[in-house]
Amino acid sequence: AQSVTQLGSHVSVSEGALVLLRCNYSSSVPPYLFWYVQYPNQGLQLLLKYTTGATLVKGINGFEAEFKKSETSFHLTKPSAHMSDAAEYFCAVLTGGGNKLTFGTGTQLKVEL
Amino acid sequence: DTAVSQTPKYLVTQMGNDKSIKCEQNLGHDTMYWYKQDSKKFLKIMFSYNNKELIINETVPNRFSPKSPDKAHLNLHINSLELGDSAVYFCASSLAGGAGGNTEAFFGQGTRLTVV
C-alpha cells in the first residue's frame, strides 16, 4: 500500500531562515506526490505536485520540492521563511488506483521574528 | 467564483440528530470526495464518487450516507449523530483518477461539525 510519512509534527523557524519540511513515501509503483497547505480555519490549497518528468518541482509562494527516488523522499523547501508561511503542511500520495489522496499526519510550521 | 463550496461552514447539533452537509463544485470535475479531519488535523478519506457512482467507501459507519444527484454535487447525510462525529468535514473534487498529471484535488473550506 502506498503511504507518506511526515517527520516532525511541529517545525519552528526564524523569519528569513530556510524552511525544510520532510516527507518520505512508500510505494511499489511510481508515485504521484503532492504538498498541500492549510491556513487556520481554511481548506487545503495545493502548493505543488510531482507526477512525472523533472524531479525538482516549483510551486506557489516560493516553495519547491525535490523527488528523490533513491531516498524515497519528497521534502518541501523554501529559502526564506515569511510570517505568512505559518500554517499546517500536508504531504500526500495518490493511491487507490488514482482515486484518492492519502495524506501524511501534517507538519505545523511556526515562523518567529 | 468559488470552485468547491460547501454549506454550512459551522454546524452545532445535539447527539442523536440527523444533519446534512452540501457540496457543489463548478470545475467540471467528475470525481468528488468527502474527507474527515479530526482534532489532531489528521485527514482521512471517507467516500469517493465518480460520475455519481460510489467508488470508495472507507469503512465509514452506515450512519453516514453520501448522495450524488449529479456529478457537480455530493452531499453528506449523517444519521444519529454521536460525539465522536465532531470534526471538520471537507469536500473535494478532481478530474478522474488514474494516469495523467491533472489529478490534484481541489478542496472546499470545510464544515466544522460539533456534536454536543
PDB file of C-alpha atoms in Angstrom:
ATOM      1  CA  ALA A   1       0.000   0.000   0.000  1.00  0.00           C
ATOM      2  CA  GLN A   2       1.154   3.493  -0.760  1.00  0.00           C
ATOM      3  CA  SER A   3       1.688   5.916   2.101  1.00  0.00           C
ATOM      4  CA  VAL A   4       3.582   9.010   3.165  1.00  0.00           C
ATOM      5  CA  THR A   5       5.308   9.824   6.444  1.00  0.00           C
ATOM      6  CA  GLN A   6       5.969  13.331   7.610  1.00  0.00           C
ATOM      7  CA  LEU A   7       8.806  13.680  10.091  1.00  0.00           C
ATOM      8  CA  GLY A   8       8.216  16.353  12.668  1.00  0.00           C
ATOM      9  CA  SER A   9       4.724  17.391  13.622  1.00  0.00           C
ATOM     10  CA  HIS A  10       5.978  20.861  14.546  1.00  0.00           C
ATOM     11  CA  VAL A  11       8.727  22.900  12.905  1.00  0.00           C
ATOM     12  CA  SER A  12       9.764  26.354  14.052  1.00  0.00           C
ATOM     13  CA  VAL A  13      11.988  28.684  12.036  1.00  0.00           C
ATOM     14  CA  SER A  14      13.004  32.307  12.202  1.00  0.00           C
ATOM     15  CA  GLU A  15      11.745  34.724   9.603  1.00  0.00           C
ATOM     16  CA  GLY A  16      14.199  34.707   6.707  1.00  0.00           C
ATOM     17  CA  ALA A  17      15.553  31.260   7.528  1.00  0.00           C
ATOM     18  CA  LEU A  18      15.375  28.158   5.374  1.00  0.00           C
ATOM     19  CA  VAL A  19      12.209  26.084   5.624  1.00  0.00           C
ATOM     20  CA  LEU A  20      12.587  22.307   5.329  1.00  0.00           C
ATOM     21  CA  LEU A  21       9.576  20.041   5.824  1.00  0.00           C
ATOM     22  CA  ARG A  22      10.227  16.347   5.435  1.00  0.00           C
ATOM     23  CA  CYS A  23       8.139  13.757   3.643  1.00  0.00           C
ATOM     24  CA  ASN A  24       9.036  10.166   2.827  1.00  0.00           C
ATOM     25  CA  TYR A  25       6.884   7.914   0.742  1.00  0.00           C
ATOM     26  CA  SER A  26       6.310   4.215   0.420  1.00  0.00           C
ATOM     27  CA  SER A  27       5.153   2.957  -2.949  1.00  0.00           C
ATOM     28  CA  SER A  28       5.682  -0.052  -5.153  1.00  0.00           C
ATOM     29  CA  VAL A  29       4.824   1.953  -8.259  1.00  0.00           C
ATOM     30  CA  PRO A  30       5.979   5.399  -9.388  1.00  0.00           C
ATOM     31  CA  PRO A  31       4.104   7.728  -7.068  1.00  0.00           C
ATOM     32  CA  TYR A  32       2.219  10.918  -7.704  1.00  0.00           C
ATOM     33  CA  LEU A  33       3.097  13.193  -4.775  1.00  0.00           C
ATOM     34  CA  PHE A  34       1.604  16.437  -3.532  1.00  0.00           C
ATOM     35  CA  TRP A  35       2.128  19.121  -0.935  1.00  0.00           C
ATOM     36  CA  TYR A  36      -0.883  20.996   0.386  1.00  0.00           C
ATOM     37  CA  VAL A  37      -1.055  23.929   2.802  1.00  0.00           C
ATOM     38  CA  GLN A  38      -3.853  24.630   5.251  1.00  0.00           C
ATOM     39  CA  TYR A  39      -4.164  28.063   6.823  1.00  0.00           C
ATOM     40  CA  PRO A  40      -6.179  28.344  10.047  1.00  0.00           C
ATOM     41  CA  ASN A  41      -9.885  27.672   9.549  1.00  0.00           C
ATOM     42  CA  GLN A  42      -9.453  27.180   5.836  1.00  0.00           C
ATOM     43  CA  GLY A  43      -9.469  24.374   3.317  1.00  0.00           C
ATOM     44  CA  LEU A  44      -6.423  22.816   1.723  1.00  0.00           C
ATOM     45  CA  GLN A  45      -4.596  24.551  -1.083  1.00  0.00           C
ATOM     46  CA  LEU A  46      -2.232  22.814  -3.472  1.00  0.00           C
ATOM     47  CA  LEU A  47       1.358  24.046  -3.195  1.00  0.00           C
ATOM     48  CA  LEU A  48       2.940  21.757  -5.777  1.00  0.00           C
ATOM     49  CA  LYS A  49       2.843  18.270  -7.234  1.00  0.00           C
ATOM     50  CA  TYR A  50       5.129  15.675  -8.764  1.00  0.00           C
ATOM     51  CA  THR A  51       3.782  13.293 -11.374  1.00  0.00           C
ATOM     52  CA  THR A  52       6.479  12.534 -13.943  1.00  0.00           C
ATOM     53  CA  GLY A  53       9.376  14.378 -15.541  1.00  0.00           C
ATOM     54  CA  ALA A  54      11.525  16.932 -13.748  1.00  0.00           C
ATOM     55  CA  THR A  55      12.271  15.875 -10.198  1.00  0.00           C
ATOM     56  CA  LEU A  56      12.603  19.430  -8.879  1.00  0.00           C
ATOM     57  CA  VAL A  57       9.140  20.882  -8.712  1.00  0.00           C
ATOM     58  CA  LYS A  58       8.407  24.548  -8.126  1.00  0.00           C
ATOM     59  CA  GLY A  59       5.186  25.629  -6.521  1.00  0.00           C
ATOM     60  CA  ILE A  60       3.411  28.696  -5.314  1.00  0.00           C
ATOM     61  CA  ASN A  61       4.675  31.160  -2.697  1.00  0.00           C
ATOM     62  CA  GLY A  62       8.339  30.320  -3.384  1.00  0.00           C
ATOM     63  CA  PHE A  63       8.107  26.688  -2.278  1.00  0.00           C
ATOM     64  CA  GLU A  64       9.747  23.818  -4.096  1.00  0.00           C
ATOM     65  CA  ALA A  65      10.214  20.107  -3.579  1.00  0.00           C
ATOM     66  CA  GLU A  66      12.559  17.508  -4.976  1.00  0.00           C
ATOM     67  CA  PHE A  67      11.543  13.950  -5.740  1.00  0.00           C
ATOM     68  CA  LYS A  68      14.396  11.634  -4.778  1.00  0.00           C
ATOM     69  CA  LYS A  69      13.676   8.047  -5.685  1.00  0.00           C
ATOM     70  CA  SER A  70      16.853   6.731  -4.070  1.00  0.00           C
ATOM     71  CA  GLU A  71      15.802   8.253  -0.753  1.00  0.00           C
ATOM     72  CA  THR A  72      12.050   7.791  -1.243  1.00  0.00           C
ATOM     73  CA  SER A  73      11.676  11.424  -0.252  1.00  0.00           C
ATOM     74  CA  PHE A  74       9.759  14.478  -1.357  1.00  0.00           C
ATOM     75  CA  HIS A  75      10.882  17.198   1.046  1.00  0.00           C
ATOM     76  CA  LEU A  76       9.429  20.703   0.824  1.00  0.00           C
ATOM     77  CA  THR A  77      11.738  23.703   0.999  1.00  0.00           C
ATOM     78  CA  LYS A  78      11.660  27.461   0.857  1.00  0.00           C
ATOM     79  CA  PRO A  79      14.853  29.526   1.002  1.00  0.00           C
ATOM     80  CA  SER A  80      13.491  32.301   3.196  1.00  0.00           C
ATOM     81  CA  ALA A  81      10.544  31.951   5.539  1.00  0.00           C
ATOM     82  CA  HIS A  82       7.935  34.656   5.838  1.00  0.00           C
ATOM     83  CA  MET A  83       5.487  35.187   8.665  1.00  0.00           C
ATOM     84  CA  SER A  84       2.650  34.434   6.265  1.00  0.00           C
ATOM     85  CA  ASP A  85       4.017  30.886   5.748  1.00  0.00           C
ATOM     86  CA  ALA A  86       2.848  29.850   9.209  1.00  0.00           C
ATOM     87  CA  ALA A  87       0.327  27.073   8.528  1.00  0.00           C
ATOM     88  CA  GLU A  88      -0.184  23.315   8.508  1.00  0.00           C
ATOM     89  CA  TYR A  89       1.510  21.476   5.649  1.00  0.00           C
ATOM     90  CA  PHE A  90       0.442  18.095   4.341  1.00  0.00           C
ATOM     91  CA  CYS A  91       2.264  15.696   2.086  1.00  0.00           C
ATOM     92  CA  ALA A  92       0.031  13.320   0.116  1.00  0.00           C
ATOM     93  CA  VAL A  93       0.277  10.458  -2.342  1.00  0.00           C
ATOM     94  CA  LEU A  94      -2.279   9.426  -4.926  1.00  0.00           C
ATOM     95  CA  THR A  95      -3.496   5.917  -4.117  1.00  0.00           C
ATOM     96  CA  GLY A  96      -6.451   3.630  -4.646  1.00  0.00           C
ATOM     97  CA  GLY A  97      -5.762   3.275  -8.340  1.00  0.00           C
ATOM     98  CA  GLY A  98      -5.631   7.028  -8.647  1.00  0.00           C
ATOM     99  CA  ASN A  99      -8.950   7.522  -6.913  1.00  0.00           C
ATOM    100  CA  LYS A 100      -7.909   9.076  -3.621  1.00  0.00           C
ATOM    101  CA  LEU A 101      -5.262  11.100  -1.849  1.00  0.00           C
ATOM    102  CA  THR A 102      -3.660   9.571   1.223  1.00  0.00           C
ATOM    103  CA  PHE A 103      -2.261  12.242   3.495  1.00  0.00           C
ATOM    104  CA  GLY A 104       0.569  12.355   5.954  1.00  0.00           C
ATOM    105  CA  THR A 105      -0.094  13.460   9.510  1.00  0.00           C
ATOM    106  CA  GLY A 106       0.824  17.062   8.788  1.00  0.00           C
ATOM    107  CA  THR A 107       3.541  19.458   9.959  1.00  0.00           C
ATOM    108  CA  GLN A 108       2.705  22.699  11.656  1.00  0.00           C
ATOM    109  CA  LEU A 109       5.118  25.424  10.622  1.00  0.00           C
ATOM    110  CA  LYS A 110       5.705  28.288  13.021  1.00  0.00           C
ATOM    111  CA  VAL A 111       7.628  31.351  11.879  1.00  0.00           C
ATOM    112  CA  GLU A 112       9.158  33.547  14.553  1.00  0.00           C
ATOM    113  CA  LEU A 113      10.514  37.068  14.386  1.00  0.00           C
TER     114      LEU A 113
ATOM    115  CA  ASP B   1     -16.271  32.255  -8.222  1.00  0.00           C
ATOM    116  CA  THR B   2     -15.894  29.585  -5.563  1.00  0.00           C
ATOM    117  CA  ALA B   3     -14.621  26.352  -7.091  1.00  0.00           C
ATOM    118  CA  VAL B   4     -15.755  23.929  -4.381  1.00  0.00           C
ATOM    119  CA  SER B   5     -18.335  25.262  -1.988  1.00  0.00           C
ATOM    120  CA  GLN B   6     -19.841  23.504   0.974  1.00  0.00           C
ATOM    121  CA  THR B   7     -22.558  24.536   3.372  1.00  0.00           C
ATOM    122  CA  PRO B   8     -22.883  25.137   6.185  1.00  0.00           C
ATOM    123  CA  LYS B   9     -19.481  26.275   7.375  1.00  0.00           C
ATOM    124  CA  TYR B  10     -20.346  25.617  11.008  1.00  0.00           C
ATOM    125  CA  LEU B  11     -22.834  23.130  12.386  1.00  0.00           C
ATOM    126  CA  VAL B  12     -23.596  22.624  16.063  1.00  0.00           C
ATOM    127  CA  THR B  13     -26.131  19.962  16.920  1.00  0.00           C
ATOM    128  CA  GLN B  14     -27.185  17.586  19.646  1.00  0.00           C
ATOM    129  CA  MET B  15     -26.429  13.898  19.850  1.00  0.00           C
ATOM    130  CA  GLY B  16     -28.960  11.767  18.066  1.00  0.00           C
ATOM    131  CA  ASN B  17     -29.905  14.369  15.497  1.00  0.00           C
ATOM    132  CA  ASP B  18     -29.696  13.922  11.731  1.00  0.00           C
ATOM    133  CA  LYS B  19     -27.874  16.534   9.665  1.00  0.00           C
ATOM    134  CA  SER B  20     -26.712  17.122   6.111  1.00  0.00           C
ATOM    135  CA  ILE B  21     -23.767  18.928   4.568  1.00  0.00           C
ATOM    136  CA  LYS B  22     -23.979  20.057   0.972  1.00  0.00           C
ATOM    137  CA  CYS B  23     -21.187  20.336  -1.565  1.00  0.00           C
ATOM    138  CA  GLU B  24     -21.075  21.735  -5.060  1.00  0.00           C
ATOM    139  CA  GLN B  25     -18.213  22.168  -7.499  1.00  0.00           C
ATOM    140  CA  ASN B  26     -18.163  24.299 -10.640  1.00  0.00           C
ATOM    141  CA  LEU B  27     -14.884  22.993 -12.032  1.00  0.00           C
ATOM    142  CA  GLY B  28     -16.395  20.441 -14.373  1.00  0.00           C
ATOM    143  CA  HIS B  29     -14.720  17.619 -12.450  1.00  0.00           C
ATOM    144  CA  ASP B  30     -16.178  14.141 -12.498  1.00  0.00           C
ATOM    145  CA  THR B  31     -14.805  12.884  -9.193  1.00  0.00           C
ATOM    146  CA  MET B  32     -15.824  14.159  -5.766  1.00  0.00           C
ATOM    147  CA  TYR B  33     -14.756  13.212  -2.257  1.00  0.00           C
ATOM    148  CA  TRP B  34     -15.543  13.611   1.406  1.00  0.00           C
ATOM    149  CA  TYR B  35     -12.647  13.797   3.853  1.00  0.00           C
ATOM    150  CA  LYS B  36     -12.782  13.955   7.636  1.00  0.00           C
ATOM    151  CA  GLN B  37     -10.209  15.936   9.627  1.00  0.00           C
ATOM    152  CA  ASP B  38     -10.044  15.083  13.294  1.00  0.00           C
ATOM    153  CA  SER B  39      -8.926  17.233  16.213  1.00  0.00           C
ATOM    154  CA  LYS B  40      -5.291  16.271  15.564  1.00  0.00           C
ATOM    155  CA  LYS B  41      -5.579  17.549  11.990  1.00  0.00           C
ATOM    156  CA  PHE B  42      -5.392  14.027  10.559  1.00  0.00           C
ATOM    157  CA  LEU B  43      -7.137  13.818   7.178  1.00  0.00           C
ATOM    158  CA  LYS B  44      -8.816  10.637   6.111  1.00  0.00           C
ATOM    159  CA  ILE B  45     -10.929   9.917   3.071  1.00  0.00           C
ATOM    160  CA  MET B  46     -14.479   8.781   3.692  1.00  0.00           C
ATOM    161  CA  PHE B  47     -16.045   8.474   0.241  1.00  0.00           C
ATOM    162  CA  SER B  48     -15.216   8.994  -3.394  1.00  0.00           C
ATOM    163  CA  TYR B  49     -17.721   9.301  -6.231  1.00  0.00           C
ATOM    164  CA  ASN B  50     -17.038   9.246  -9.945  1.00  0.00           C
ATOM    165  CA  ASN B  51     -19.847  10.415 -12.227  1.00  0.00           C
ATOM    166  CA  LYS B  52     -22.405   9.884  -9.472  1.00  0.00           C
ATOM    167  CA  GLU B  53     -21.199   6.382  -8.691  1.00  0.00           C
ATOM    168  CA  LEU B  54     -19.629   5.372  -5.404  1.00  0.00           C
ATOM    169  CA  ILE B  55     -16.099   4.087  -5.945  1.00  0.00           C
ATOM    170  CA  ILE B  56     -14.563   4.351  -2.472  1.00  0.00           C
ATOM    171  CA  ASN B  57     -16.160   3.757   0.904  1.00  0.00           C
ATOM    172  CA  GLU B  58     -13.513   3.657   3.582  1.00  0.00           C
ATOM    173  CA  THR B  59     -15.248   1.608   6.273  1.00  0.00           C
ATOM    174  CA  VAL B  60     -17.359   4.529   7.330  1.00  0.00           C
ATOM    175  CA  PRO B  61     -20.301   3.751   9.671  1.00  0.00           C
ATOM    176  CA  ASN B  62     -23.502   3.366   7.724  1.00  0.00           C
ATOM    177  CA  ARG B  63     -24.932   6.332   9.651  1.00  0.00           C
ATOM    178  CA  PHE B  64     -23.052   8.330   7.008  1.00  0.00           C
ATOM    179  CA  SER B  65     -24.743   8.299   3.635  1.00  0.00           C
ATOM    180  CA  PRO B  66     -23.398  10.263   0.695  1.00  0.00           C
ATOM    181  CA  LYS B  67     -25.661  11.218  -2.153  1.00  0.00           C
ATOM    182  CA  SER B  68     -24.650  12.493  -5.554  1.00  0.00           C
ATOM    183  CA  PRO B  69     -27.628  13.786  -7.564  1.00  0.00           C
ATOM    184  CA  ASP B  70     -25.293  14.809 -10.383  1.00  0.00           C
ATOM    185  CA  LYS B  71     -21.572  14.973 -10.897  1.00  0.00           C
ATOM    186  CA  ALA B  72     -21.370  18.551  -9.631  1.00  0.00           C
ATOM    187  CA  HIS B  73     -22.909  17.762  -6.249  1.00  0.00           C
ATOM    188  CA  LEU B  74     -22.012  15.416  -3.425  1.00  0.00           C
ATOM    189  CA  ASN B  75     -23.974  15.754  -0.217  1.00  0.00           C
ATOM    190  CA  LEU B  76     -23.302  14.024   3.077  1.00  0.00           C
ATOM    191  CA  HIS B  77     -26.119  12.980   5.358  1.00  0.00           C
ATOM    192  CA  ILE B  78     -25.382  11.826   8.872  1.00  0.00           C
ATOM    193  CA  ASN B  79     -27.942   9.989  10.996  1.00  0.00           C
ATOM    194  CA  SER B  80     -27.996   9.646  14.769  1.00  0.00           C
ATOM    195  CA  LEU B  81     -25.046  11.919  15.370  1.00  0.00           C
ATOM    196  CA  GLU B  82     -22.532  10.909  18.040  1.00  0.00           C
ATOM    197  CA  LEU B  83     -19.986  12.922  19.983  1.00  0.00           C
ATOM    198  CA  GLY B  84     -17.186  11.233  18.030  1.00  0.00           C
ATOM    199  CA  ASP B  85     -18.530  12.635  14.789  1.00  0.00           C
ATOM    200  CA  SER B  86     -17.297  16.073  15.806  1.00  0.00           C
ATOM    201  CA  ALA B  87     -14.685  17.032  13.217  1.00  0.00           C
ATOM    202  CA  VAL B  88     -14.116  19.179  10.170  1.00  0.00           C
ATOM    203  CA  TYR B  89     -15.527  17.639   7.001  1.00  0.00           C
ATOM    204  CA  PHE B  90     -14.012  18.607   3.675  1.00  0.00           C
ATOM    205  CA  CYS B  91     -15.484  18.136   0.272  1.00  0.00           C
ATOM    206  CA  ALA B  92     -13.094  17.947  -2.678  1.00  0.00           C
ATOM    207  CA  SER B  93     -13.167  17.329  -6.398  1.00  0.00           C
ATOM    208  CA  SER B  94     -10.743  16.340  -9.128  1.00  0.00           C
ATOM    209  CA  LEU B  95     -10.609  15.076 -12.669  1.00  0.00           C
ATOM    210  CA  ALA B  96     -10.943  11.339 -12.986  1.00  0.00           C
ATOM    211  CA  GLY B  97      -8.297   9.346 -11.189  1.00  0.00           C
ATOM    212  CA  GLY B  98      -5.682   7.181 -12.803  1.00  0.00           C
ATOM    213  CA  ALA B  99      -2.927   8.091 -15.218  1.00  0.00           C
ATOM    214  CA  GLY B 100      -2.232  11.680 -16.069  1.00  0.00           C
ATOM    215  CA  GLY B 101      -0.958  14.762 -14.367  1.00  0.00           C
ATOM    216  CA  ASN B 102      -4.187  16.591 -13.632  1.00  0.00           C
ATOM    217  CA  THR B 103      -5.067  14.570 -10.591  1.00  0.00           C
ATOM    218  CA  GLU B 104      -4.826  17.142  -7.820  1.00  0.00           C
ATOM    219  CA  ALA B 105      -7.872  17.607  -5.652  1.00  0.00           C
ATOM    220  CA  PHE B 106      -9.476  20.977  -5.003  1.00  0.00           C
ATOM    221  CA  PHE B 107     -10.912  21.384  -1.525  1.00  0.00           C
ATOM    222  CA  GLY B 108     -13.816  23.283  -0.086  1.00  0.00           C
ATOM    223  CA  GLN B 109     -13.475  25.464   3.014  1.00  0.00           C
ATOM    224  CA  GLY B 110     -14.698  22.751   5.327  1.00  0.00           C
ATOM    225  CA  THR B 111     -17.672  22.278   7.631  1.00  0.00           C
ATOM    226  CA  ARG B 112     -16.890  22.256  11.327  1.00  0.00           C
ATOM    227  CA  LEU B 113     -19.357  19.882  12.932  1.00  0.00           C
ATOM    228  CA  THR B 114     -19.723  19.986  16.700  1.00  0.00           C
ATOM    229  CA  VAL B 115     -21.935  17.417  18.380  1.00  0.00           C
ATOM    230  CA  VAL B 116     -22.959  18.287  21.934  1.00  0.00           C
TER     231      VAL B 116
END
